[in-house]
Amino acid sequence: MRYEKGHKDATKERIIDVASRRFKGEGVAAVGLAGLMQDAGLTNGAFYAHFKSKQDLVEHVLADALDRRNIAVAKILNVGGNIEAVIRGYLSPRHCANAEQGCVTAALISEVSRHPKSTRAIHTQKIESFIKLIAPHMLGKSASDRRLAAYSLFGILIGSLQLARVGTDPALSKQILEGGISAALLLTQKTPSRTKNDS
Amino acid sequence: MRYEKGHKDATKERIIDVASRRFKGEGVAAVGLAGLMQDAGLTNGAFYAHFKSKQDLVEHVLADALDRRNIAVAKILNVGGNIEAVIRGYLSPRHCANAEQGCVTAALISEVSRHPKSTRAIHTQKIESFIKLIAPHMLGKSASDRRLAAYSLFGILIGSLQLARVGTDPALSKQILEGGISAALLLTQKTPSRTKNDS
DNA sequence: TGTACATCAGTGAACGCGCGTTCACTGATGTAC
DNA sequence: TGTACATCAGTGAACGCGCGTTCACTGATGTAC
């Protein structure tokens, strides 16, 4: 072979990484494939050796970005961190200022909600995994209550982050983030929960 | 004059109304001016008799839609309705299913946050009016606390609505909306507040 | 009252441009005999 | 060992299309004299 083993997979990943950053920073519709491929060090024609269409790329980006986020959150929760650490990290000025490296849901959810059902289904499914991760840390009598509280928490997170991002006054944005942290904490347990394996 | 007095203003409003619906339903970037003008019963060339550019139209749409929302909310709060009525209306299946007639913030906030500062400033300013409307109904020791709680409430509203909209399972979306209502109510006062004029 | 001109909302063709997608081709490598 | 062929990641020009924007023009009305 002209290229070492795994070369094509690496290229595909590189395209996905570049697309992930640019989609989150500029929106899917605003990013053209030719420029994207140039950023990945390739020419436009090579795109279709890796993806069926732009929509296919969007789905790969979503799946990849959401998996990474879930893994990162699981890591924080597993190594002694608590849900508060997740919330404070999410509603940090750093995350607010860096959409292109941040949460794909906050950046693209309204655009994705206008995409085909197949694309939305990917998002739905990965979010469900995220909810499962944080639900045990939520306030609520039943598992079902905690699950819904987890959705509400995620709602506060993406909503507050978006409000902070659209604002033109940095001081106000910081306040919105801090208010969001307080509100989010109202939905969580004060002490780490036990999983069924712990009891 | 060829046209009765106020004709041009009426035309401009019609364009803004059509644009408002289509922008919210499809996203700003996905809507072309030619199609928009056709929907308004005009031809493409007439657009620039009313607006300096597409961006100018976006700013008119934002200002108009946000004003209308604020007026509608003020009406609910003034005629004996309470903040709970606002919350339940916002997180209703009806609002969830009709983005094109719904809240412009939930539909366009992430797109707007990538627009020029002038556009974002309009949004910021109108949201501030909305916050002033609902802050008296929020839980909090100080006016400043209530103001931040109002931002958090708005964060839950737009976040939960977006999560419900992106989902592909209607039953789950309904649950998300109901969970959002519960979480939102945690931030509000149980009884209507007094304004300084009442006391 | 009649005529010439100004006004102006709207028309519709045209502009250059970048979009997503297609495709014939390149050229370095591995394989067959 | 040497030669002919298959493989395949990537190239780059081209496709039709719709975009935002411009502009010369239309035609019904109001105004001036």
Short mmCIF file of C-alpha atoms (C1' of nucleotides) in Angstrom, two decimals:
data_model
loop_
_atom_site.label_atom_id
_atom_site.label_comp_id
_atom_site.label_asym_id
_atom_site.label_seq_id
_atom_site.Cartn_x
_atom_site.Cartn_y
_atom_site.Cartn_z
CA MET A 1 0.00 0.00 0.00
CA ARG A 2 0.99 3.54 -0.66
CA TYR A 3 -0.09 4.56 2.84
CA GLU A 4 0.62 2.78 6.11
CA LYS A 5 -2.13 0.76 7.73
CA GLY A 6 -4.76 2.90 9.45
CA HIS A 7 -3.90 5.94 7.37
CA LYS A 8 -7.38 6.35 5.95
CA ASP A 9 -9.00 5.97 9.35
CA ALA A 10 -6.67 8.63 10.70
CA THR A 11 -7.59 10.97 7.86
CA LYS A 12 -11.28 10.41 8.48
CA GLU A 13 -10.80 11.20 12.16
CA ARG A 14 -8.89 14.33 11.25
CA ILE A 15 -11.75 15.54 9.05
CA ILE A 16 -14.22 14.82 11.85
CA ASP A 17 -12.08 16.74 14.35
CA VAL A 18 -11.76 19.77 12.11
CA ALA A 19 -15.48 19.66 11.28
CA SER A 20 -16.40 19.32 14.93
CA ARG A 21 -14.50 22.46 15.85
CA ARG A 22 -15.76 24.51 12.93
CA PHE A 23 -19.38 23.34 13.11
CA LYS A 24 -19.53 24.20 16.81
CA GLY A 25 -17.86 27.56 16.28
CA GLU A 26 -19.67 28.70 13.14
CA GLY A 27 -22.72 26.47 12.76
CA VAL A 28 -23.14 23.60 10.30
CA ALA A 29 -24.74 25.68 7.54
CA ALA A 30 -21.98 28.30 7.60
CA VAL A 31 -19.14 25.83 7.00
CA GLY A 32 -18.36 24.80 3.41
CA LEU A 33 -16.83 21.45 2.55
CA ALA A 34 -14.02 22.85 0.39
CA GLY A 35 -12.70 25.03 3.21
CA LEU A 36 -13.15 22.21 5.67
CA MET A 37 -11.06 19.82 3.58
CA GLN A 38 -8.42 22.48 3.12
CA ASP A 39 -8.23 22.84 6.91
CA ALA A 40 -7.74 19.09 7.10
CA GLY A 41 -4.86 19.35 4.60
CA LEU A 42 -6.76 17.79 1.70
CA THR A 43 -8.59 18.90 -1.44
CA ASN A 44 -12.35 18.99 -1.84
CA GLY A 45 -12.65 15.86 -3.97
CA ALA A 46 -11.32 13.57 -1.26
CA PHE A 47 -14.33 14.26 0.94
CA TYR A 48 -16.52 11.67 -0.73
CA ALA A 49 -13.95 8.93 -0.22
CA HIS A 50 -14.78 9.26 3.50
CA PHE A 51 -18.39 10.39 3.74
CA LYS A 52 -21.56 9.83 1.75
CA SER A 53 -22.65 13.45 2.09
CA LYS A 54 -22.36 16.52 4.30
CA GLN A 55 -25.24 15.16 6.35
CA ASP A 56 -23.29 11.94 6.85
CA LEU A 57 -20.37 13.98 8.20
CA VAL A 58 -22.71 15.85 10.55
CA GLU A 59 -23.89 12.54 11.98
CA HIS A 60 -20.31 11.33 12.48
CA VAL A 61 -19.40 14.61 14.18
CA LEU A 62 -22.40 14.41 16.50
CA ALA A 63 -21.78 10.79 17.49
CA ASP A 64 -18.09 11.42 18.04
CA ALA A 65 -18.50 14.65 20.02
CA LEU A 66 -21.26 13.28 22.21
CA ASP A 67 -19.29 10.10 22.96
CA ARG A 68 -16.29 12.16 23.96
CA ARG A 69 -18.38 14.32 26.25
CA ASN A 70 -19.96 11.31 27.92
CA ILE A 71 -16.56 9.76 28.47
CA ALA A 72 -15.19 12.99 29.93
CA VAL A 73 -18.15 13.35 32.31
CA ALA A 74 -17.93 9.70 33.37
CA LYS A 75 -14.25 10.24 34.15
CA ILE A 76 -14.97 13.22 36.40
CA LEU A 77 -17.71 11.35 38.24
CA ASN A 78 -15.60 8.20 38.64
CA VAL A 79 -12.37 9.64 39.95
CA GLY A 80 -13.92 11.09 43.09
CA GLY A 81 -15.30 14.20 41.43
CA ASN A 82 -18.95 14.96 42.02
CA ILE A 83 -21.80 16.35 40.00
CA GLU A 84 -20.98 19.85 41.25
CA ALA A 85 -17.62 19.65 39.51
CA VAL A 86 -19.40 18.75 36.27
CA ILE A 87 -21.79 21.69 36.65
CA ARG A 88 -19.07 24.19 37.51
CA GLY A 89 -16.94 23.04 34.60
CA TYR A 90 -19.87 23.30 32.20
CA LEU A 91 -20.93 26.77 33.34
CA SER A 92 -17.38 28.14 33.47
CA PRO A 93 -16.33 31.34 31.65
CA ARG A 94 -13.80 29.18 29.83
CA HIS A 95 -16.50 26.94 28.35
CA CYS A 96 -18.62 29.99 27.60
CA ALA A 97 -15.84 31.64 25.62
CA ASN A 98 -14.80 28.54 23.66
CA ALA A 99 -17.80 27.19 21.85
CA GLU A 100 -15.65 25.54 19.22
CA GLN A 101 -14.04 23.27 21.81
CA GLY A 102 -17.14 22.97 23.98
CA CYS A 103 -20.38 21.06 24.26
CA VAL A 104 -21.84 20.12 20.90
CA THR A 105 -25.39 20.15 22.24
CA ALA A 106 -25.25 23.76 23.44
CA ALA A 107 -23.71 24.83 20.14
CA LEU A 108 -25.83 22.92 17.66
CA ILE A 109 -29.05 21.65 19.26
CA SER A 110 -31.42 24.06 17.53
CA GLU A 111 -29.79 23.50 14.16
CA VAL A 112 -29.85 19.72 14.69
CA SER A 113 -33.52 19.82 15.64
CA ARG A 114 -34.22 20.92 12.04
CA HIS A 115 -32.18 18.07 10.57
CA PRO A 116 -33.53 14.71 9.38
CA LYS A 117 -34.84 12.23 11.92
CA SER A 118 -31.81 9.96 11.51
CA THR A 119 -29.53 12.76 12.65
CA ARG A 120 -31.75 13.69 15.58
CA ALA A 121 -31.99 10.04 16.62
CA ILE A 122 -28.21 9.88 17.07
CA HIS A 123 -28.33 12.92 19.30
CA THR A 124 -31.25 11.55 21.31
CA GLN A 125 -29.55 8.25 21.91
CA LYS A 126 -26.23 9.72 23.09
CA ILE A 127 -28.01 12.19 25.35
CA GLU A 128 -29.80 9.25 26.93
CA SER A 129 -26.39 7.82 27.88
CA PHE A 130 -25.41 11.16 29.38
CA ILE A 131 -28.64 11.27 31.39
CA LYS A 132 -27.95 7.77 32.75
CA LEU A 133 -24.55 8.98 33.94
CA ILE A 134 -25.81 11.92 35.94
CA ALA A 135 -29.27 10.69 37.07
CA PRO A 136 -27.90 8.91 40.19
CA HIS A 137 -26.61 12.25 41.43
CA MET A 138 -29.93 14.03 41.13
CA LEU A 139 -32.55 14.79 43.73
CA GLY A 140 -35.73 12.71 43.47
CA LYS A 141 -37.69 10.01 45.22
CA SER A 142 -37.74 7.53 42.37
CA ALA A 143 -35.31 6.64 39.61
CA SER A 144 -37.82 8.11 37.18
CA ASP A 145 -37.88 11.41 39.10
CA ARG A 146 -34.10 11.54 39.09
CA ARG A 147 -34.02 10.84 35.37
CA LEU A 148 -36.32 13.77 34.64
CA ALA A 149 -34.33 15.96 37.02
CA ALA A 150 -31.23 15.02 35.00
CA TYR A 151 -32.93 16.27 31.84
CA SER A 152 -33.87 19.49 33.63
CA LEU A 153 -30.29 19.89 34.81
CA PHE A 154 -29.07 19.48 31.25
CA GLY A 155 -31.70 22.01 30.19
CA ILE A 156 -30.36 24.58 32.66
CA LEU A 157 -26.81 23.88 31.55
CA ILE A 158 -27.36 24.40 27.83
CA GLY A 159 -29.88 27.21 28.33
CA SER A 160 -27.71 29.23 30.70
CA LEU A 161 -24.60 28.69 28.58
CA GLN A 162 -26.42 29.92 25.48
CA LEU A 163 -27.79 32.97 27.32
CA ALA A 164 -24.31 33.78 28.58
CA ARG A 165 -22.87 33.38 25.07
CA VAL A 166 -25.34 35.59 23.27
CA GLY A 167 -24.87 38.46 25.72
CA THR A 168 -22.64 41.39 24.89
CA ASP A 169 -21.74 42.28 28.47
CA PRO A 170 -19.08 39.94 29.93
CA ALA A 171 -19.96 40.87 33.53
CA LEU A 172 -23.61 39.95 32.96
CA SER A 173 -22.60 36.71 31.24
CA LYS A 174 -20.54 35.75 34.27
CA GLN A 175 -23.51 36.44 36.54
CA ILE A 176 -25.77 34.32 34.36
CA LEU A 177 -23.31 31.43 34.60
CA GLU A 178 -23.14 31.73 38.39
CA GLY A 179 -26.91 31.96 38.68
CA GLY A 180 -27.15 28.86 36.52
CA ILE A 181 -24.79 26.99 38.85
CA SER A 182 -26.95 27.84 41.88
CA ALA A 183 -30.13 26.79 40.10
CA ALA A 184 -28.52 23.59 38.83
CA LEU A 185 -27.33 22.62 42.30
CA LEU A 186 -30.92 22.85 43.58
CA LEU A 187 -31.67 19.77 41.50
CA THR A 188 -28.78 17.65 42.77
CA GLN A 189 -28.11 15.54 45.83
CA LYS A 190 -25.86 17.09 48.41
CA THR A 191 -23.94 13.85 48.96
CA PRO A 192 -22.72 11.36 46.34
CA SER A 193 -25.28 8.68 45.62
CA ARG A 194 -24.81 4.95 45.83
CA THR A 195 -25.25 2.81 42.77
CA LYS A 196 -26.99 -0.53 43.11
CA ASN A 197 -23.56 -2.19 43.04
CA ASP A 198 -22.45 -0.25 46.11
CA SER A 199 -25.30 -1.26 48.37
CA MET B 1 -49.78 58.48 -4.33
CA ARG B 2 -50.20 55.17 -6.03
CA TYR B 3 -50.61 53.42 -2.69
CA GLU B 4 -52.65 54.53 0.31
CA LYS B 5 -50.90 56.04 3.28
CA GLY B 6 -49.14 53.46 5.44
CA HIS B 7 -48.93 50.99 2.59
CA LYS B 8 -45.16 50.72 2.67
CA ASP B 9 -45.08 50.28 6.44
CA ALA B 10 -47.64 47.51 6.12
CA THR B 11 -45.52 45.79 3.48
CA LYS B 12 -42.44 46.02 5.67
CA GLU B 13 -44.35 44.49 8.57
CA ARG B 14 -45.57 41.71 6.31
CA ILE B 15 -42.01 40.88 5.28
CA ILE B 16 -40.94 40.87 8.93
CA ASP B 17 -43.82 38.56 9.86
CA VAL B 18 -43.05 36.09 7.10
CA ALA B 19 -39.33 36.21 7.91
CA SER B 20 -40.02 35.71 11.59
CA ARG B 21 -41.96 32.55 10.96
CA ARG B 22 -39.51 31.12 8.46
CA PHE B 23 -36.35 32.05 10.38
CA LYS B 24 -37.71 30.41 13.52
CA GLY B 25 -38.84 27.33 11.65
CA GLU B 26 -35.85 26.80 9.39
CA GLY B 27 -33.02 28.91 10.76
CA VAL B 28 -31.77 32.22 9.37
CA ALA B 29 -29.08 30.71 7.16
CA ALA B 30 -31.49 28.27 5.51
CA VAL B 31 -33.92 30.94 4.32
CA GLY B 32 -33.21 32.75 1.04
CA LEU B 33 -34.42 36.26 0.35
CA ALA B 34 -36.02 35.48 -3.01
CA GLY B 35 -38.27 32.80 -1.52
CA LEU B 36 -39.02 35.03 1.43
CA MET B 37 -40.17 37.89 -0.78
CA GLN B 38 -42.28 35.51 -2.83
CA ASP B 39 -43.98 34.35 0.38
CA ALA B 40 -44.69 38.00 1.13
CA GLY B 41 -46.26 38.41 -2.32
CA LEU B 42 -43.42 40.49 -3.78
CA THR B 43 -40.42 40.00 -6.03
CA ASN B 44 -36.83 39.82 -4.86
CA GLY B 45 -35.81 43.30 -5.96
CA ALA B 46 -38.25 45.02 -3.62
CA PHE B 47 -36.39 43.72 -0.60
CA TYR B 48 -33.82 46.52 -0.61
CA ALA B 49 -36.50 49.19 -0.63
CA HIS B 50 -37.26 48.05 2.93
CA PHE B 51 -34.01 46.73 4.40
CA LYS B 52 -30.35 47.55 4.04
CA SER B 53 -29.33 43.89 4.02
CA LYS B 54 -30.35 40.45 5.21
CA GLN B 55 -28.62 41.20 8.51
CA ASP B 56 -30.76 44.32 8.85
CA LEU B 57 -33.88 42.19 8.40
CA VAL B 58 -32.62 39.76 11.05
CA GLU B 59 -32.30 42.63 13.52
CA HIS B 60 -35.81 43.87 12.73
CA VAL B 61 -37.18 40.35 13.17
CA LEU B 62 -35.43 39.92 16.51
CA ALA B 63 -36.57 43.26 17.90
CA ASP B 64 -40.13 42.70 16.73
CA ALA B 65 -40.43 39.10 17.95
CA LEU B 66 -38.88 39.86 21.33
CA ASP B 67 -41.14 42.88 21.86
CA ARG B 68 -44.19 40.81 21.06
CA ARG B 69 -43.12 38.11 23.48
CA ASN B 70 -42.54 40.60 26.26
CA ILE B 71 -45.93 42.17 25.67
CA ALA B 72 -47.62 38.76 25.70
CA VAL B 73 -45.91 37.78 28.94
CA ALA B 74 -46.72 41.11 30.57
CA LYS B 75 -50.37 40.59 29.63
CA ILE B 76 -50.50 37.16 31.28
CA LEU B 77 -48.87 38.48 34.44
CA ASN B 78 -51.11 41.55 34.59
CA VAL B 79 -54.52 40.00 34.08
CA GLY B 80 -54.33 37.85 37.20
CA GLY B 81 -52.22 35.11 35.66
CA ASN B 82 -49.13 34.07 37.54
CA ILE B 83 -45.64 33.03 36.63
CA GLU B 84 -46.72 29.40 36.65
CA ALA B 85 -49.06 30.12 33.76
CA VAL B 86 -46.14 31.59 31.82
CA ILE B 87 -44.00 28.54 32.54
CA ARG B 88 -46.71 26.04 31.62
CA GLY B 89 -47.47 27.88 28.42
CA TYR B 90 -43.82 28.00 27.46
CA LEU B 91 -43.16 24.33 28.16
CA SER B 92 -46.37 23.12 26.52
CA PRO B 93 -46.44 20.44 23.80
CA ARG B 94 -48.07 23.06 21.61
CA HIS B 95 -45.12 25.43 21.88
CA CYS B 96 -42.73 22.52 21.45
CA ALA B 97 -44.36 21.46 18.19
CA ASN B 98 -44.65 24.95 16.69
CA ALA B 99 -41.21 26.51 16.63
CA GLU B 100 -42.17 28.79 13.76
CA GLN B 101 -44.80 30.52 15.87
CA GLY B 102 -42.89 30.20 19.13
CA CYS B 103 -40.15 31.87 21.13
CA VAL B 104 -37.47 33.42 18.96
CA THR B 105 -34.82 32.94 21.62
CA ALA B 106 -35.27 29.18 21.85
CA ALA B 107 -35.25 28.91 18.07
CA LEU B 108 -32.38 31.19 17.15
CA ILE B 109 -30.18 31.95 20.16
CA SER B 110 -27.20 29.85 19.10
CA GLU B 111 -27.32 31.21 15.56
CA VAL B 112 -27.66 34.77 16.86
CA SER B 113 -24.70 34.30 19.21
CA ARG B 114 -22.54 33.95 16.08
CA HIS B 115 -23.91 37.14 14.53
CA PRO B 116 -22.34 40.62 14.77
CA LYS B 117 -22.31 42.43 18.08
CA SER B 118 -25.01 44.88 16.95
CA THR B 119 -27.43 42.00 16.40
CA ARG B 120 -26.58 40.37 19.71
CA ALA B 121 -26.97 43.68 21.52
CA ILE B 122 -30.60 43.93 20.39
CA HIS B 123 -31.27 40.48 21.75
CA THR B 124 -29.50 41.24 25.04
CA GLN B 125 -31.47 44.43 25.58
CA LYS B 126 -34.89 42.89 24.92
CA ILE B 127 -34.10 39.93 27.14
CA GLU B 128 -33.27 42.35 29.91
CA SER B 129 -36.83 43.72 29.64
CA PHE B 130 -38.19 40.21 29.85
CA ILE B 131 -36.09 39.50 32.94
CA LYS B 132 -37.43 42.65 34.60
CA LEU B 133 -40.96 41.39 33.99
CA ILE B 134 -40.50 38.03 35.64
CA ALA B 135 -37.91 38.82 38.34
CA PRO B 136 -40.53 39.98 40.91
CA HIS B 137 -42.04 36.50 40.75
CA MET B 138 -38.82 34.68 41.50
CA LEU B 139 -37.48 33.24 44.71
CA GLY B 140 -34.58 35.17 46.24
CA LYS B 141 -33.66 37.34 49.20
CA SER B 142 -32.54 40.38 47.23
CA ALA B 143 -33.66 41.94 43.98
CA SER B 144 -30.31 40.92 42.55
CA ASP B 145 -30.89 37.28 43.57
CA ARG B 146 -34.32 37.35 41.95
CA ARG B 147 -32.87 38.82 38.79
CA LEU B 148 -30.35 36.01 38.48
CA ALA B 149 -33.04 33.47 39.28
CA ALA B 150 -35.04 34.95 36.42
CA TYR B 151 -32.13 34.32 34.06
CA SER B 152 -31.88 30.76 35.34
CA LEU B 153 -35.59 30.28 34.82
CA PHE B 154 -35.24 31.49 31.25
CA GLY B 155 -32.28 29.13 30.86
CA ILE B 156 -34.41 26.16 31.94
CA LEU B 157 -37.22 27.24 29.65
CA ILE B 158 -35.17 27.51 26.47
CA GLY B 159 -32.92 24.54 27.35
CA SER B 160 -35.79 22.18 28.13
CA LEU B 161 -37.76 23.29 25.08
CA GLN B 162 -34.76 22.66 22.84
CA LEU B 163 -34.14 19.24 24.38
CA ALA B 164 -37.79 18.34 23.87
CA ARG B 165 -37.66 19.54 20.26
CA VAL B 166 -34.55 17.65 19.21
CA GLY B 167 -35.84 14.35 20.58
CA THR B 168 -37.41 11.76 18.29
CA ASP B 169 -39.68 10.18 20.90
CA PRO B 170 -42.81 12.27 21.58
CA ALA B 171 -43.45 10.56 24.92
CA LEU B 172 -39.95 11.42 26.12
CA SER B 173 -40.31 14.99 24.89
CA LYS B 174 -43.47 15.38 26.92
CA GLN B 175 -41.70 14.09 30.01
CA ILE B 176 -38.84 16.52 29.47
CA LEU B 177 -41.30 19.39 29.29
CA GLU B 178 -43.02 18.29 32.50
CA GLY B 179 -39.69 17.84 34.27
CA GLY B 180 -38.74 21.31 33.11
CA ILE B 181 -41.93 22.76 34.59
CA SER B 182 -41.17 21.17 37.98
CA ALA B 183 -37.61 22.43 37.95
CA ALA B 184 -38.69 25.90 36.85
CA LEU B 185 -41.25 26.16 39.64
CA LEU B 186 -38.51 25.50 42.19
CA LEU B 187 -37.12 28.91 41.32
CA THR B 188 -40.38 30.84 41.70
CA GLN B 189 -42.36 32.28 44.56
CA LYS B 190 -45.40 30.29 45.62
CA THR B 191 -47.54 33.40 45.98
CA PRO B 192 -47.75 36.40 43.67
CA SER B 193 -45.30 39.10 44.63
CA ARG B 194 -46.04 42.72 45.43
CA THR B 195 -44.58 45.45 43.35
CA LYS B 196 -43.33 48.55 45.07
CA ASN B 197 -46.55 50.30 44.04
CA ASP B 198 -48.67 47.74 45.87
CA SER B 199 -47.05 48.02 49.26
"C1'" DT C 1 -59.01 72.19 -17.21
"C1'" DG C 2 -55.08 70.27 -19.39
"C1'" DT C 3 -50.33 69.10 -19.64
"C1'" DA C 4 -45.64 68.21 -18.07
"C1'" DC C 5 -43.04 66.57 -14.55
"C1'" DA C 6 -41.75 64.40 -9.90
"C1'" DT C 7 -42.46 60.67 -6.83
"C1'" DC C 8 -41.81 56.05 -5.42
"C1'" DA C 9 -43.25 51.04 -4.41
"C1'" DG C 10 -42.41 47.41 -6.86
"C1'" DT C 11 -40.45 44.51 -11.13
"C1'" DG C 12 -37.40 41.23 -12.96
"C1'" DA C 13 -33.08 40.33 -15.13
"C1'" DA C 14 -28.45 40.20 -14.15
"C1'" DC C 15 -23.99 40.24 -11.27
"C1'" DG C 16 -20.25 37.37 -9.08
"C1'" DC C 17 -19.79 33.91 -5.76
"C1'" DG C 18 -19.53 29.78 -3.06
"C1'" DC C 19 -22.18 25.83 -2.33
"C1'" DG C 20 -22.55 20.30 -2.42
"C1'" DT C 21 -21.44 16.88 -5.46
"C1'" DT C 22 -19.30 14.23 -9.45
"C1'" DC C 23 -15.71 12.22 -11.96
"C1'" DA C 24 -11.72 11.29 -14.94
"C1'" DC C 25 -7.34 11.09 -13.58
"C1'" DT C 26 -2.65 10.48 -10.84
"C1'" DG C 27 0.90 7.95 -8.90
"C1'" DA C 28 2.85 5.16 -5.32
"C1'" DT C 29 2.39 0.72 -3.72
"C1'" DG C 30 1.33 -4.40 -3.52
"C1'" DT C 31 0.48 -8.74 -6.09
"C1'" DA C 32 0.71 -12.37 -9.81
"C1'" DC C 33 3.29 -14.99 -12.75
"C1'" DT D 1 14.20 -11.10 -11.02
"C1'" DG D 2 11.42 -8.48 -14.06
"C1'" DT D 3 7.15 -7.02 -15.91
"C1'" DA D 4 2.17 -6.24 -16.17
"C1'" DC D 5 -1.66 -5.28 -13.72
"C1'" DA D 6 -4.81 -4.15 -9.58
"C1'" DT D 7 -5.52 -1.22 -5.76
"C1'" DC D 8 -6.88 3.03 -3.77
"C1'" DA D 9 -6.17 7.64 -1.22
"C1'" DG D 10 -6.12 11.74 -2.95
"C1'" DT D 11 -6.28 15.57 -6.92
"C1'" DG D 12 -8.48 19.30 -9.10
"C1'" DA D 13 -11.55 20.84 -12.62
"C1'" DA D 14 -16.20 20.96 -13.61
"C1'" DC D 15 -21.44 20.53 -12.88
"C1'" DG D 16 -25.86 23.05 -11.86
"C1'" DC D 17 -27.79 25.73 -8.39
"C1'" DG D 18 -29.31 29.23 -5.24
"C1'" DC D 19 -27.36 32.80 -2.69
"C1'" DG D 20 -27.24 38.19 -1.46
"C1'" DT D 21 -27.15 42.23 -3.90
"C1'" DT D 22 -27.61 45.76 -7.76
"C1'" DC D 23 -29.97 48.44 -11.04
"C1'" DA D 24 -32.43 50.17 -15.12
"C1'" DC D 25 -37.01 50.26 -15.65
"C1'" DT D 26 -42.43 50.48 -15.00
"C1'" DG D 27 -46.59 52.68 -14.15
"C1'" DA D 28 -49.95 54.72 -11.18
"C1'" DT D 29 -50.44 58.68 -8.62
"C1'" DG D 30 -49.80 63.60 -6.89
"C1'" DT D 31 -48.24 68.35 -7.86
"C1'" DA D 32 -47.18 72.71 -10.50
"C1'" DC D 33 -48.55 75.97 -13.60
#
